[in-house]
Coordinates of C-alpha atoms in Angstrom, one line a residue:
Chain A
X1 CA 1.1 185.6 53.5
X2 CA 4.6 185.9 52.2
X3 CA 5.8 186.5 55.7
X4 CA 3.9 183.6 57.1
X5 CA 5.3 181.2 54.5
X6 CA 8.9 182.4 55.2
X7 CA 8.3 182.1 59.0
X8 CA 7.2 178.4 58.5
X9 CA 10.3 177.7 56.3
X10 CA 12.6 179.2 59.0
X11 CA 10.9 177.1 61.6
X12 CA 11.3 173.9 59.3
X13 CA 14.9 174.7 58.7
X14 CA 15.5 175.3 62.4
X15 CA 14.1 171.7 63.1
X16 CA 16.5 170.3 60.4
X17 CA 19.3 171.9 62.2
X18 CA 18.1 170.5 65.7
X19 CA 17.6 167.0 64.0
X20 CA 21.2 167.2 62.4
X21 CA 22.6 168.2 65.9
X22 CA 20.9 165.4 67.7
X23 CA 22.1 162.8 65.2
X24 CA 25.7 164.1 65.6
X25 CA 25.3 164.1 69.4
X26 CA 24.0 160.7 69.2
X27 CA 27.1 159.5 67.3
X28 CA 29.4 161.1 69.9
X29 CA 27.3 159.5 72.8
X30 CA 27.4 156.0 71.3
X31 CA 31.2 156.2 71.0
X32 CA 31.5 157.5 74.7
X33 CA 29.2 154.7 75.8
X34 CA 31.3 152.1 74.0
X35 CA 34.5 153.4 75.7
X36 CA 32.9 153.5 79.1
X37 CA 31.5 150.1 78.8
X38 CA 34.0 148.1 76.9
X39 CA 37.2 149.9 77.5
X40 CA 36.6 151.0 81.2
X41 CA 34.5 148.2 82.0
X42 CA 31.9 150.4 83.7
X43 CA 28.0 150.1 83.3
X44 CA 26.3 152.9 81.6
X45 CA 23.1 154.7 82.8
X46 CA 21.9 157.3 80.7
X47 CA 23.4 156.7 77.2
X48 CA 21.1 154.1 75.8
X49 CA 17.9 156.1 76.8
X50 CA 19.6 159.5 75.7
X51 CA 20.5 158.1 72.1
X52 CA 17.2 156.4 71.6
X53 CA 15.1 159.4 72.8
X54 CA 17.4 161.8 70.7
X55 CA 16.7 159.8 67.4
X56 CA 13.1 159.8 68.0
X57 CA 13.2 163.4 68.6
X58 CA 15.3 164.1 65.4
X59 CA 12.8 162.1 63.4
X60 CA 9.9 164.3 64.5
X61 CA 11.8 167.8 64.5
X62 CA 13.6 166.9 61.1
X63 CA 10.2 165.9 59.4
X64 CA 9.4 169.4 58.4
X65 CA 12.7 170.2 57.0
X66 CA 12.8 166.8 54.9
X67 CA 9.2 167.5 53.7
X68 CA 10.3 171.1 52.6
X69 CA 13.4 169.6 50.7
X70 CA 11.1 166.9 49.2
X71 CA 13.0 164.1 50.8
X72 CA 10.1 162.0 51.9
X73 CA 9.8 159.3 49.1
X74 CA 6.5 158.7 47.2
X75 CA 5.5 156.5 44.6
X76 CA 5.9 159.1 41.8
X77 CA 4.9 157.0 38.6
X78 CA 1.7 158.8 37.9
X79 CA 2.7 162.4 38.8
X80 CA 5.7 162.0 36.5
X81 CA 3.7 160.6 33.4
X82 CA 0.5 162.6 33.7
X83 CA -0.1 166.2 32.0
X84 CA 0.2 169.4 34.2
X85 CA -3.7 169.5 34.9
X86 CA -3.8 166.1 36.2
X87 CA -0.6 166.4 38.1
X88 CA -2.0 169.5 40.0
X89 CA -5.1 167.6 40.9
X90 CA -3.0 164.7 42.3
X91 CA -0.9 167.1 44.3
X92 CA -3.9 168.5 45.9
X93 CA -5.1 165.1 46.8
X94 CA -1.7 164.3 48.1
X95 CA -1.5 167.3 50.2
X96 CA -5.0 166.6 51.7
X97 CA -4.1 163.2 52.7
X98 CA -0.9 164.2 54.2
X99 CA -2.4 167.1 56.0
X100 CA -5.2 164.9 57.4
X101 CA -2.7 162.6 58.9
X102 CA -0.5 165.4 60.2
X103 CA -3.4 167.4 61.8
X104 CA -5.0 164.3 63.5
X105 CA -1.7 163.2 64.8
X106 CA -0.9 166.6 66.0
X107 CA -3.9 166.8 67.9
X108 CA -3.5 163.3 69.5
X109 CA 0.3 164.0 70.2
X110 CA -0.8 167.2 72.3
X111 CA -3.1 165.2 74.3
X112 CA -0.4 162.7 74.8
X113 CA 2.3 164.9 75.9
X114 CA -0.2 166.7 78.1
X115 CA -0.9 163.3 80.0
X116 CA 2.7 162.5 80.4
X117 CA 3.3 166.1 81.8
X118 CA 0.3 166.0 84.2
X119 CA 1.2 162.4 85.6
X120 CA 4.9 163.1 85.7
X121 CA 5.6 159.9 83.8
X122 CA 9.3 158.7 84.2
X123 CA 11.4 156.3 82.0
X124 CA 11.5 152.7 83.2
X125 CA 15.4 152.7 83.1
X126 CA 17.9 153.5 85.8
X127 CA 18.1 157.1 84.4
X128 CA 14.3 157.9 85.4
X129 CA 14.1 160.5 82.9
X130 CA 11.1 162.7 82.9
X131 CA 9.3 161.6 79.8
X132 CA 7.5 165.0 79.0
X133 CA 10.9 166.4 77.8
X134 CA 11.6 163.9 75.0
X135 CA 7.9 163.5 74.4
X136 CA 7.8 167.2 73.5
X137 CA 9.4 166.5 70.2
X138 CA 6.5 164.7 68.8
X139 CA 3.8 167.5 69.1
X140 CA 6.2 170.2 68.2
X141 CA 7.6 168.3 65.2
X142 CA 4.0 167.3 64.0
X143 CA 2.5 170.9 64.4
X144 CA 5.5 172.5 62.3
X145 CA 5.0 169.7 59.9
X146 CA 1.4 170.6 59.5
X147 CA 2.4 174.2 59.1
X148 CA 4.8 173.4 56.5
X149 CA 2.4 171.3 54.6
X150 CA -0.2 174.3 54.6
X151 CA 2.6 176.5 53.5
X152 CA 3.4 174.2 50.6
X153 CA -0.4 174.0 49.7
X154 CA -0.5 177.8 49.7
X155 CA 2.5 177.9 47.2
X156 CA 0.9 175.2 45.1
X157 CA -2.5 177.0 45.0
X158 CA -0.9 180.4 44.2
X159 CA 1.2 178.8 41.5
X160 CA 4.7 179.5 43.0
X161 CA 5.5 176.0 43.4
X162 CA 5.0 173.2 40.6
X163 CA 3.1 170.0 41.8
X164 CA 5.6 167.6 43.0
X165 CA 8.2 170.1 42.4
X166 CA 8.2 168.9 38.7
X167 CA 8.3 172.1 36.2
X168 CA 6.3 171.6 32.8
X169 CA 8.8 170.1 30.5
X170 CA 11.0 168.5 33.0
X171 CA 12.3 165.0 32.0
X172 CA 11.7 162.2 34.3
X173 CA 15.4 161.9 35.1
X174 CA 15.8 165.5 36.0
X175 CA 12.9 165.4 38.3
X176 CA 14.3 162.3 40.3
X177 CA 17.7 163.9 40.3
X178 CA 16.0 166.8 42.2
X179 CA 14.3 164.6 44.6
X180 CA 17.5 162.5 45.5
X181 CA 19.6 165.7 46.2
X182 CA 16.8 168.0 47.5
X183 CA 18.4 171.0 45.7
Chain B
X1 CA -18.4 143.8 56.7
X2 CA -16.3 140.5 57.1
X3 CA -12.5 140.9 57.7
X4 CA -11.6 139.5 54.2
X5 CA -13.8 142.3 52.5
X6 CA -12.2 145.0 55.0
X7 CA -8.9 143.6 54.0
X8 CA -9.6 144.0 50.3
X9 CA -10.8 147.5 50.9
X10 CA -7.7 148.5 52.9
X11 CA -5.4 147.1 50.2
X12 CA -7.2 149.0 47.4
X13 CA -7.3 152.2 49.3
X14 CA -3.7 152.1 50.3
X15 CA -2.5 151.4 46.5
X16 CA -4.8 154.2 45.5
X17 CA -3.3 156.8 48.1
X18 CA 0.2 155.5 47.0
X19 CA -0.6 156.3 43.5
X20 CA -1.5 160.0 44.1
X21 CA 1.9 160.4 44.9
X22 CA 1.4 161.0 48.7
X23 CA 4.7 160.5 50.4
X24 CA 4.8 156.8 51.8
X25 CA 5.0 157.7 55.4
X26 CA 2.1 160.1 55.4
X27 CA 0.1 157.8 53.0
X28 CA 0.5 154.8 55.5
X29 CA -0.5 157.1 58.5
X30 CA -3.5 158.6 56.8
X31 CA -4.9 155.3 55.7
X32 CA -4.4 154.0 59.2
X33 CA -6.2 156.9 60.8
X34 CA -9.1 156.7 58.2
X35 CA -9.6 153.0 58.6
X36 CA -9.4 153.0 62.4
X37 CA -12.0 155.6 62.6
X38 CA -14.1 154.1 59.8
X39 CA -14.2 150.5 61.2
X40 CA -13.8 151.0 65.0
X41 CA -15.0 154.7 65.9
X42 CA -13.1 157.6 67.1
X43 CA -12.0 156.1 70.3
X44 CA -9.7 153.6 68.5
X45 CA -7.4 156.6 67.9
X46 CA -6.8 156.8 71.6
X47 CA -3.4 155.2 71.6
X48 CA -2.4 156.4 68.1
X49 CA 0.2 158.8 69.2
X50 CA 1.7 156.5 71.7
X51 CA 2.0 153.8 69.1
X52 CA 3.6 156.3 66.6
X53 CA 6.3 157.1 69.2
X54 CA 6.8 153.7 70.5
X55 CA 7.4 152.5 67.0
X56 CA 10.6 154.6 66.9
X57 CA 11.6 154.2 70.6
X58 CA 13.9 151.2 70.2
X59 CA 17.7 151.2 70.5
X60 CA 18.0 148.8 67.5
X61 CA 16.9 151.7 65.2
X62 CA 19.8 153.8 66.4
X63 CA 22.0 151.7 63.8
X64 CA 19.9 153.1 61.0
X65 CA 21.4 156.7 61.1
X66 CA 24.8 155.4 62.0
X67 CA 25.0 153.2 59.1
X68 CA 23.5 155.8 56.9
X69 CA 26.3 158.3 58.0
X70 CA 28.9 155.7 57.5
X71 CA 27.7 155.6 53.9
X72 CA 27.5 159.4 53.7
X73 CA 31.0 160.0 54.8
X74 CA 32.4 157.5 52.2
X75 CA 30.1 158.7 49.4
X76 CA 30.9 162.4 49.9
X77 CA 34.7 161.5 49.7
X78 CA 36.5 160.4 46.6
X79 CA 36.9 157.0 48.1
X80 CA 34.7 155.6 45.3
X81 CA 37.2 156.9 42.6
X82 CA 40.2 155.3 44.7
X83 CA 38.3 152.0 44.9
X84 CA 37.7 152.0 41.3
X85 CA 41.4 152.9 40.4
X86 CA 42.6 150.1 42.6
X87 CA 40.6 147.6 41.1
X88 CA 41.3 148.6 37.6
X89 CA 45.0 148.3 38.2
X90 CA 44.6 144.9 39.7
X91 CA 42.1 143.3 37.5
X92 CA 42.9 144.9 34.0
X93 CA 44.2 141.7 32.3
X94 CA 40.9 139.7 32.9
X95 CA 38.9 139.7 29.6
X96 CA 36.2 142.6 29.9
X97 CA 38.6 143.6 32.9
X98 CA 37.3 147.1 33.3
X99 CA 33.6 145.9 33.6
X100 CA 34.7 143.3 35.9
X101 CA 36.8 145.7 38.0
X102 CA 33.8 148.0 38.0
X103 CA 31.6 145.2 39.3
X104 CA 34.2 144.2 42.0
X105 CA 34.3 148.0 43.0
X106 CA 30.6 147.9 43.5
X107 CA 30.7 144.9 45.6
X108 CA 33.6 146.3 47.8
X109 CA 31.7 149.7 48.0
X110 CA 28.5 148.0 48.8
X111 CA 30.4 146.6 51.9
X112 CA 31.1 150.2 52.8
X113 CA 27.5 151.6 52.4
X114 CA 24.3 150.1 52.8
X115 CA 22.6 151.9 50.0
X116 CA 22.2 150.9 46.3
X117 CA 21.9 154.2 44.7
X118 CA 25.0 155.6 46.7
X119 CA 26.9 152.5 45.4
X120 CA 25.6 153.2 41.7
X121 CA 26.5 156.8 42.0
X122 CA 30.1 156.5 43.4
X123 CA 31.4 154.0 41.1
X124 CA 29.3 154.9 38.0
X125 CA 30.6 158.6 38.2
X126 CA 34.1 157.1 37.4
X127 CA 33.3 154.0 35.8
X128 CA 30.7 154.7 33.1
X129 CA 32.8 157.6 31.4
X130 CA 35.9 155.5 31.6
X131 CA 34.3 152.3 29.9
X132 CA 32.7 154.4 27.3
X133 CA 36.0 156.2 26.6
X134 CA 37.8 152.7 26.3
X135 CA 35.3 151.7 23.8
X136 CA 33.0 149.3 25.7
X137 CA 29.5 149.2 24.4
X138 CA 27.1 151.5 26.1
X139 CA 24.8 148.8 26.9
X140 CA 27.4 146.9 29.0
X141 CA 29.0 150.2 30.4
X142 CA 25.5 151.3 31.8
X143 CA 23.9 148.1 32.5
X144 CA 26.6 146.6 34.5
X145 CA 26.8 149.8 36.9
X146 CA 23.0 149.6 37.4
X147 CA 23.4 145.9 38.4
X148 CA 26.6 146.4 40.4
X149 CA 25.0 149.1 42.4
X150 CA 22.1 146.9 43.5
X151 CA 24.7 144.8 45.4
X152 CA 24.6 147.8 47.9
X153 CA 21.5 146.5 50.0
X154 CA 22.6 142.6 49.8
X155 CA 26.3 142.9 50.9
X156 CA 26.4 144.0 54.7
X157 CA 26.0 146.5 56.2
X158 CA 22.5 146.9 54.4
X159 CA 19.8 149.3 55.6
X160 CA 17.3 146.9 53.9
X161 CA 18.4 144.0 56.2
X162 CA 17.8 146.3 59.3
X163 CA 14.5 147.2 58.1
X164 CA 13.6 143.6 57.7
X165 CA 15.2 142.6 61.0
X166 CA 13.2 145.1 62.8
X167 CA 9.8 144.4 61.1
X168 CA 10.2 140.6 61.6
X169 CA 12.3 140.5 64.9
X170 CA 14.9 138.6 63.2
X171 CA 18.5 138.9 64.3
X172 CA 20.3 141.8 62.3
X173 CA 23.7 140.3 62.8
X174 CA 22.5 136.9 61.3
X175 CA 20.9 138.8 58.3
X176 CA 24.2 140.6 57.6
X177 CA 26.1 137.3 57.6
X178 CA 23.5 135.7 55.4
X179 CA 23.9 138.3 52.7
X180 CA 27.8 137.8 52.3
X181 CA 27.6 134.5 50.3
X182 CA 24.6 135.5 48.2
X183 CA 26.2 138.7 47.6
X184 CA 29.4 137.2 46.5
X185 CA 27.4 134.7 44.2
X186 CA 25.5 137.5 42.6
X187 CA 28.8 139.2 42.1
X188 CA 30.3 136.2 40.4
X189 CA 27.2 135.7 38.3
X190 CA 27.4 139.4 37.0
X191 CA 31.1 138.8 36.3
X192 CA 30.6 135.6 34.5
X193 CA 28.0 136.9 32.1
X194 CA 30.1 140.1 31.5
X195 CA 33.3 138.0 30.7
X196 CA 31.1 135.7 28.5
X197 CA 29.5 138.5 26.6
X198 CA 32.9 140.5 26.2
X199 CA 34.9 137.4 25.5
X200 CA 32.3 136.5 22.7
X201 CA 32.6 139.6 21.0
X202 CA 36.4 139.5 20.9
X203 CA 36.7 143.0 22.4
X204 CA 39.9 144.0 24.3
X205 CA 40.1 147.4 25.8
X206 CA 44.0 147.5 26.4
X207 CA 46.5 146.6 23.8
X208 CA 47.7 143.2 25.0
X209 CA 51.3 144.4 25.8
X210 CA 49.9 147.0 28.1
X211 CA 51.0 146.6 31.8
X212 CA 50.5 148.6 35.1
X213 CA 53.8 148.5 37.1
X214 CA 53.7 147.1 40.6
X215 CA 54.3 150.7 41.8
X216 CA 51.2 151.7 40.2
X217 CA 49.4 148.8 41.7
X218 CA 50.6 149.4 45.2
X219 CA 50.3 153.1 45.5
X220 CA 46.4 153.1 45.3
X221 CA 46.2 150.7 48.2
X222 CA 46.9 153.2 51.2
X223 CA 43.7 155.0 50.4
X224 CA 41.4 152.0 50.1
X225 CA 42.5 149.8 52.7
X226 CA 41.7 152.0 55.8
X227 CA 37.9 151.9 54.9
X228 CA 37.8 148.3 54.2
X229 CA 39.6 147.8 57.6
X230 CA 37.0 149.9 59.3
X231 CA 34.1 147.8 57.7
X232 CA 35.9 144.5 58.6
X233 CA 36.4 145.9 62.2
X234 CA 32.6 146.6 62.5
X235 CA 31.7 143.2 61.4
X236 CA 34.2 141.6 63.7
X237 CA 32.9 143.6 66.6
X238 CA 29.1 142.8 65.8
X239 CA 29.9 139.1 65.4
X240 CA 32.6 138.7 68.1
X241 CA 29.5 139.5 70.4
X242 CA 31.6 142.4 71.6
X243 CA 29.0 145.1 70.9
X244 CA 25.4 145.5 69.5
X245 CA 24.8 146.6 65.9
X246 CA 23.9 150.2 67.1
X247 CA 27.1 150.4 69.1
X248 CA 29.3 149.0 66.3
X249 CA 27.6 151.2 63.7
X250 CA 28.2 154.3 65.8
X251 CA 31.7 153.7 66.2
X252 CA 32.0 152.9 62.5
X253 CA 30.3 156.1 61.5
X254 CA 32.6 158.3 63.8
X255 CA 35.8 156.5 62.3
X256 CA 34.6 156.8 58.8
X257 CA 33.9 160.5 59.0
X258 CA 37.2 161.0 60.6
X259 CA 39.0 158.9 58.1
X260 CA 37.2 160.7 55.2
X261 CA 38.3 164.1 56.8
X262 CA 42.1 163.0 57.5
X263 CA 42.6 161.1 54.2
X264 CA 41.1 163.4 51.8
X265 CA 41.8 166.5 53.9
X266 CA 38.2 167.8 54.0
X267 CA 38.9 170.7 56.2
X268 CA 36.0 172.6 55.0
X269 CA 33.0 172.6 57.6
X270 CA 30.8 172.7 54.7
X271 CA 31.8 169.3 53.6
X272 CA 31.0 168.1 57.2
X273 CA 27.6 169.7 57.0
X274 CA 27.0 168.0 53.6
X275 CA 27.6 164.5 55.2
X276 CA 25.3 165.5 58.2
X277 CA 22.6 166.8 56.0
X278 CA 22.5 163.8 53.7
X279 CA 22.5 161.6 56.9
X280 CA 19.6 163.7 58.6
X281 CA 17.4 163.8 55.4
X282 CA 17.8 160.0 54.7
X283 CA 17.4 159.0 58.2
X284 CA 14.5 161.2 58.9
X285 CA 12.7 159.8 55.9
X286 CA 13.2 156.1 56.8
X287 CA 12.4 156.6 60.4
X288 CA 9.2 158.5 59.6
X289 CA 8.2 155.5 57.4
X290 CA 8.9 153.1 60.1
X291 CA 6.7 155.0 62.7
X292 CA 4.0 155.1 60.3
X293 CA 4.2 151.6 59.3
X294 CA 4.0 150.7 62.9
X295 CA 0.8 152.7 63.2
X296 CA -0.4 151.0 59.9
X297 CA 0.5 147.6 61.3
X298 CA -1.6 148.4 64.4
X299 CA -4.6 149.2 62.3
X300 CA -4.1 145.8 60.3
X301 CA -3.9 143.7 63.4
X302 CA -6.5 145.4 65.4
X303 CA -8.9 144.8 62.5
X304 CA -7.6 141.2 62.5
X305 CA -6.5 141.6 58.8
X306 CA -3.1 140.1 59.1
X307 CA -4.6 137.1 60.9
X308 CA -7.4 136.5 58.3
X309 CA -5.0 136.7 55.4
X310 CA -2.5 134.3 57.1
X311 CA -5.3 131.9 57.8
X312 CA -6.9 132.2 54.3
X313 CA -3.5 131.2 52.9
X314 CA -2.9 128.5 55.3
X315 CA -6.3 127.2 54.4
X316 CA -5.7 127.3 50.6
X317 CA -3.2 124.5 51.3
X318 CA -0.9 125.6 48.6
X319 CA 2.4 123.7 47.8
X320 CA 5.2 125.4 49.7
X321 CA 7.0 126.4 46.5
X322 CA 4.0 127.4 44.6
X323 CA 3.3 129.9 47.6
X324 CA 7.1 131.1 47.5
X325 CA 6.7 131.7 43.8
X326 CA 3.6 133.6 44.3
X327 CA 5.2 135.7 47.1
X328 CA 8.2 136.3 44.8
X329 CA 5.9 137.6 42.1
X330 CA 4.1 139.8 44.5
X331 CA 7.2 141.2 45.8
X332 CA 8.7 141.8 42.2
X333 CA 5.5 143.7 41.1
X334 CA 5.6 145.9 44.4
X335 CA 9.3 146.4 43.8
X336 CA 8.6 148.0 40.4
X337 CA 6.6 150.8 42.1
X338 CA 7.3 151.1 45.7
X339 CA 10.6 151.9 47.3
X340 CA 12.3 149.0 49.4
X341 CA 11.7 150.6 52.8
X342 CA 8.1 150.9 52.2
X343 CA 7.7 147.3 50.9
X344 CA 9.5 145.7 53.6
X345 CA 8.0 147.4 56.4
X346 CA 4.5 147.0 55.1
X347 CA 4.7 143.3 54.0
X348 CA 7.4 141.7 55.9
X349 CA 5.3 141.3 59.3
X350 CA 2.4 139.9 57.2
X351 CA 4.5 137.6 55.0
X352 CA 6.6 136.3 57.8
X353 CA 4.1 134.1 59.6
X354 CA 2.9 132.8 56.4
X355 CA 6.4 131.9 55.2
X356 CA 7.6 130.4 58.6
X357 CA 4.3 128.3 58.7
X358 CA 5.4 127.0 55.5
X359 CA 8.6 125.8 56.9
X360 CA 11.1 128.5 55.4
X361 CA 13.9 130.1 57.3
X362 CA 13.2 133.7 58.2
X363 CA 16.9 134.8 57.6
X364 CA 16.9 132.9 54.3
X365 CA 13.6 134.8 53.4
X366 CA 15.1 138.0 54.3
X367 CA 17.8 137.3 51.5
X368 CA 15.2 136.5 49.0
X369 CA 13.3 139.5 49.8
X370 CA 16.4 141.5 49.5
X371 CA 17.3 140.3 45.9
X372 CA 13.7 141.0 44.9
X373 CA 14.2 144.6 46.1
X374 CA 17.2 144.7 44.0
X375 CA 15.4 143.8 41.0
X376 CA 13.1 146.5 41.6
X377 CA 15.8 149.1 41.7
X378 CA 16.8 148.4 37.9
X379 CA 13.2 147.7 36.5
X380 CA 11.1 150.5 35.3
X381 CA 9.1 152.5 36.1
X382 CA 10.8 153.6 39.3
X383 CA 14.1 151.8 39.2
X384 CA 16.3 154.2 41.2
X385 CA 19.6 153.0 39.7
X386 CA 18.2 153.6 36.3
X387 CA 17.9 157.2 37.0
X388 CA 21.1 157.5 38.9
X389 CA 22.9 156.0 35.7
X390 CA 20.8 158.3 33.4
X391 CA 22.1 161.3 35.2
X392 CA 25.6 160.0 34.9
X393 CA 25.4 159.4 31.2
X394 CA 22.5 161.7 30.0
X395 CA 23.2 160.9 26.3
X396 CA 22.8 157.2 26.6
X397 CA 19.2 156.5 25.7
X398 CA 17.1 154.9 28.6
X399 CA 16.4 152.1 26.2
X400 CA 20.0 151.0 26.0
X401 CA 20.5 151.2 29.8
X402 CA 17.3 149.0 30.1
X403 CA 18.7 146.5 27.5
X404 CA 21.9 146.5 29.3
X405 CA 20.3 145.7 32.6
X406 CA 18.0 142.9 31.5
X407 CA 20.7 140.0 31.5
X408 CA 21.6 141.2 35.0
X409 CA 17.9 141.0 36.1
X410 CA 18.2 137.3 34.6
X411 CA 21.2 136.9 36.9
X412 CA 19.3 137.8 39.9
X413 CA 16.5 135.6 39.1
X414 CA 18.8 132.9 38.6
X415 CA 20.3 133.6 42.1
X416 CA 17.0 133.3 43.8
X417 CA 16.4 130.1 42.0
X418 CA 19.8 128.8 43.3
X419 CA 19.0 130.0 46.6
X420 CA 15.8 128.2 46.6
X421 CA 17.5 125.0 45.5
X422 CA 20.2 125.4 48.2
X423 CA 19.1 127.5 51.1
X424 CA 22.5 126.8 52.8
X425 CA 24.1 129.4 50.8
X426 CA 22.4 132.0 52.9
X427 CA 22.0 130.2 56.1
X428 CA 25.5 128.1 56.3
X429 CA 27.6 131.3 57.4
X430 CA 25.3 132.6 60.2
X431 CA 24.8 129.2 61.3
X432 CA 28.5 128.4 61.4
X433 CA 29.4 131.6 63.2
X434 CA 26.4 132.2 65.5
X435 CA 25.1 128.6 66.0
X436 CA 21.9 127.2 64.5
X437 CA 19.1 129.8 64.1
X438 CA 15.4 129.4 65.0
X439 CA 13.6 127.4 62.3

């Protein structure tokens, strides 16, 4: 069990690194594109496509990492102000709903990716990129997201993680500070 | 079930799911999936994955992580401190000078980042302890920073404007320009209130013979001006029609990171990773909400809920100002509970047709929405800036922070009223620089 949870966390962290790398690369490519287009006066072919695909991929691949570090914002009025027992039940409901979304979309995304792969879809731009490559980030990201949600749920049920990361006795301000920095 | 009843069920269910504390992105996605299946059967999910992907596949969205990185680079460097020092040295003679320079620093910092909590934290970390040390009342020291921080999303560049622009297909360049004059108006209102309040109490922070030398005044400038220059250049590039917002933001981000590294000698790669990590976390969070809100919007339109609501409001034949008042009230209530990104992405596509049908300008409405979101940032129960200030000055009771913020909330309400009376305050600058907009 411990091993499985550690493995999932490692996957999420890896996804986070990939997302960060894609964002950094996008900044570089945008700068290169600006130079090519406005300084050298040439047309650009692959840059717009690359940057757009990279940032979609970063969103899906980085999702599990942001979940793990509690970076996805929520409406936390009720969780912050109720007692520990009610907070636990709210956390269960929140996990169940999130998991429902992630599992359904994982399944749909796999089917969607498969279609793109089988039919060899290409992007409509001059680059004619094979779409199954960028599309792959969606099923991969959503499956890891589902796994991370399951890992969080397992830790919540076994009492190793506090509901919403709020330890009993934490003040509202402390809880928010944790959420803002993710540490 | 009629569309109206369906609509009511969807609204109640969405709010119920939010209240459990489910992350906004997953909540929107889950509600969309559940209602599509419930009302239209399993087949309706056929293009859900494609909808989710295509919601993000848009070059305009590239500007979001770029502007976030620009803010993260400046936020992680001591630029906030230097900006603060510079303004204090230049404005210390004004009554309530320190508070006024804090507000000015907030406005300038807002022009460097698109985020309110970041503005609040960067200026507050220096400003609040300094104001308290010099004897300013806690109420003013904390309240002014809470309020000044909210300027982050009104003065361009602003993530809130980008989201509104994407959700309503309004020009982001136009929105940025429209935020400038109202942002300055709001800053002036905040300052006026502070000067009045401090002046009336006869409080002076410095002995009246105290002077900063010109040397002291000038030596703080070299560290502050380059950042302001980059932001001005980004704005120029945007409006000169030279480049798109995404391109301008990308180059701006690269320059800001470079400048932060060079000016403050941030050679440690861990500092770079911190900038990248903060950028990734916030960008991924916002982009996930965008993707989910597109799926949510798809559910609303395929069930004809958006159209039904717009029709119902058109049929009600309300006076346009009564309508605008109700929309403001609705946004204020939402702002008290839901983060700005969630509110704008969810409600703007629904509200915009109603608002434009009533003859309001979409760009002007973007400014109104943003000021409403600013109010939500400093009102309980989830006013983010209140908590940022609380973490800077934990010994000031929340009640005092709130009492200090209330007059500034009134300033914002006043600003909304002024903007309603004189919409040109928002629309004049974009019309001048980019030609008349669509009405």
